[in-house]
Amino acid sequence: MSQKPNQQSVPGAILNEQQWNAITQAISGLNRDQLTWVSGYAAGMAAAQGSAVAPAITAPESAAPAATLTILYGSQTGNAKGLAQQFQAKAEEAGYNSKLVSMADYKPRQLKSETHVALFVSTHGEGDAPDDAIELHEFVSGKKAPKLPNTKYAVLGLGDSSYEFFCQTGKDFDERLGKLGAKALVERADLDVDYEAQAEAWISKLIEALKEDFTAAPPAAVAAQTGAAVQGAPAQTYSKKAPYTATLLDSQKITGRDSVKDIRHIEISLEGSGIQYQAGDALGVWFKNAPKLVDEFISVLSLDSDAEVTVGDEKMRLREALTHKLELTLSYPTFVKAYQAATGSTSLATLMEDKAQLRTYMAQRQIIDIVREHPGKISEQSLVEALRPLTPRLYSIASSQSEVEEEVHLTVAHVDYEAFGHRHQGGASGFLCEYLEENGEVDVFIEPNNNFRLPEDPNTPVIMVGPGTGIAPFRSFMQERDAQGAEGKNWLFFGNPNFTQDFLYQVEWQGYVKDGLLDKITLAFSRDQEEKIYVQHRLLEQGKAVYEWLEQGAHFYVCGDATHMAKDVENALISIVQEHGNKSEADAKAYIVELRKAKRYQKDVY
C-alpha cells in the first residue's frame, strides 16, 4: 500500500484535494522509468501553457532513468523498521528520491531493476531471518537470483552478540549481493542491542556516500513514493527513550506449588498516561539490577561503589551505573574480551582460543559467574566500559484495553535457579517478580507489533498455538474478540508440563469455552504421561481439522520459543498441508509461504 503524502507536501494552494487524489491514484502503479517520462511530459505541458496546442513530449531514448533509493526492512520486533524510517527521513532531508518497503511486501524479482538499495534487517534465533525477510533472503540465495552489476547497496544488520549467529541475516544479504555483482556503498554494519549511536553514525555515512549519485529532488517528488510503502504510525508521547513511569498493581503466581515453573500474572497501571496499545503488541520494561547482584560485583572485584564513572556522556557513582545503566546478567563475547584484556586473565585467554567452547561456557553462565571464576584487578571505569548498556526486555501483552482499559497485563516466567553454588535470577523477571513491590514504579513503553495482529474481519477463524508463556497474546486476542462480538471461530493449542500445576488462566479459558467464544481447545501436558507430548504432536493429531480451518480462511498464530517449538510447529504444519492437502513437500512449503505473505501465518517468537 502506498504511503500517503504528508499534508505539508500536498500543494493545497495549487491543487484541490480531488485533483491531488486523482494524480496520486494515476501514478501509484507506475515504475521508475514511467514516472520519469510522466514528469517530463508534465513539465512540457507546463511550458506549453498559453499555446493553442500542447506539443507532444517524448522521453529521450538515451536518457538514463533517475536514480531511486529503495529502502527495505526486515524486522521482527520493529527495531529494523524504526531505523529504516529514520534513514528515509534523513534521505528526504537530503532531497533523495526514495521509497520505503517492508521485505514482506517487496517483489524479489524487482531487485534487478534497482539502482540503489539500503537493507535494514534483524536476526533472531539461530541466525534466522525475520518472517518478513524470509522470501527475499531465500531468493537472493537461490538459483533464480539475477546478476546485479548496476546496483549499489548497503546493509545494516541488527542482532544480539550473546547469540552465536550474531547479525547472520545481514551478513547473508551482504555476501550474496556482493557475489551477484552489486557494489557496496559503505561497509556493512553489525549492530548489537545498544545500537542507537552506531546506527546514527552509519546512516550519516551512507547519506554522504549517496551524494555522488543523487541530486536534490523537489519535495513533491520525494513524497510521492512508489511501491508497497508502509503507513506511518502516529507518534507516541512515550517511547523506549522516553518511557512512562507506571505502577505495579498486582503480581500473582499462576502455577501450582509443585510446578517446575514460576509463572506470574503481572498487572500494571497506565492510569492517566493516555497510552494506547493493540492486541498483539509488546510492553517494553526498563528494569533495575538486583541490589544483591550489584553488591557482589563490587565485593568480588574490590571496587569503590562511590567512585565516579562515565556512562556514555553521563557521570555517576559506580553503584548507580551498575544498578540502572549496565547489563549484568546475559553473557556476551565483548565483555569476556574486554574483561580479559583489563585483568590479564590467562584462564580466560585460553578459553577464548576455542570459540565453540567459549559459546558453551557463556550459555551456562551469567556475567557474575565469569567474574567469580576469573577474579582479577579492574578499575571502576574499565568495568563500565567492558559492560554493555542495559536494554529493556519486551513482553507480549496479555490483555486488551477493551477489557482492562488503563491497565496492561503480562505473563512472566520468573527465571530463578541454582547453579555453580549460587542463586541466579533473570534481570527483568527477577525485578518484576521479586524486587518490584506493589505500587512500586517501573518505566515502560509500548512496542507495536504489526506482524502479529488479529484479522481485520472479525468473522475470520483463528488458530492459536501458545505453549507456556506463549499464551499471553492469545489472552489479549480473546478479550478483544469478545469485546468485538466477533463471530469467527477460535481454536487454542496450549501446552505445559502438568495439567494440575501449569494450566495458565484455566478458569478464563473454560469460561470462554462455556460461553461459546472459544470453539476448540487442545491441550498438551508433556509430563502427564510417560511419553512427552507437545503442541506440535497435538497439531498432527488434529491435522485434518487444522487443514479444513486453513482452507476456510483461518489465520494461524504461534507464540513462544523460537529455537525449538516454533520450528517444530512449522514442520508439523507443512506435514499437515502435505498429507491432508494431497501436496508434495515443495507444494506444501509453498502453501505456507503464501499463508505468510497473506498475513495469515504470524509468529511472535523469542
XYZ file of C-alpha atoms in Angstrom, residues 36 48 112 144-145 189 259 360 422 488 509 562 568:
13
model
C 10.449 9.768 -15.168
C 3.272 24.954 -23.359
C 17.339 -6.467 -10.854
C 16.977 -17.522 -9.704
C 18.765 -14.546 -8.206
C 27.196 -2.537 9.980
C 5.232 -26.755 39.465
C 29.052 -23.161 25.553
C 24.718 -19.714 43.794
C -15.156 -16.018 13.747
C -10.292 -20.478 29.104
C 11.816 -19.645 18.630
C 8.632 -27.942 15.287
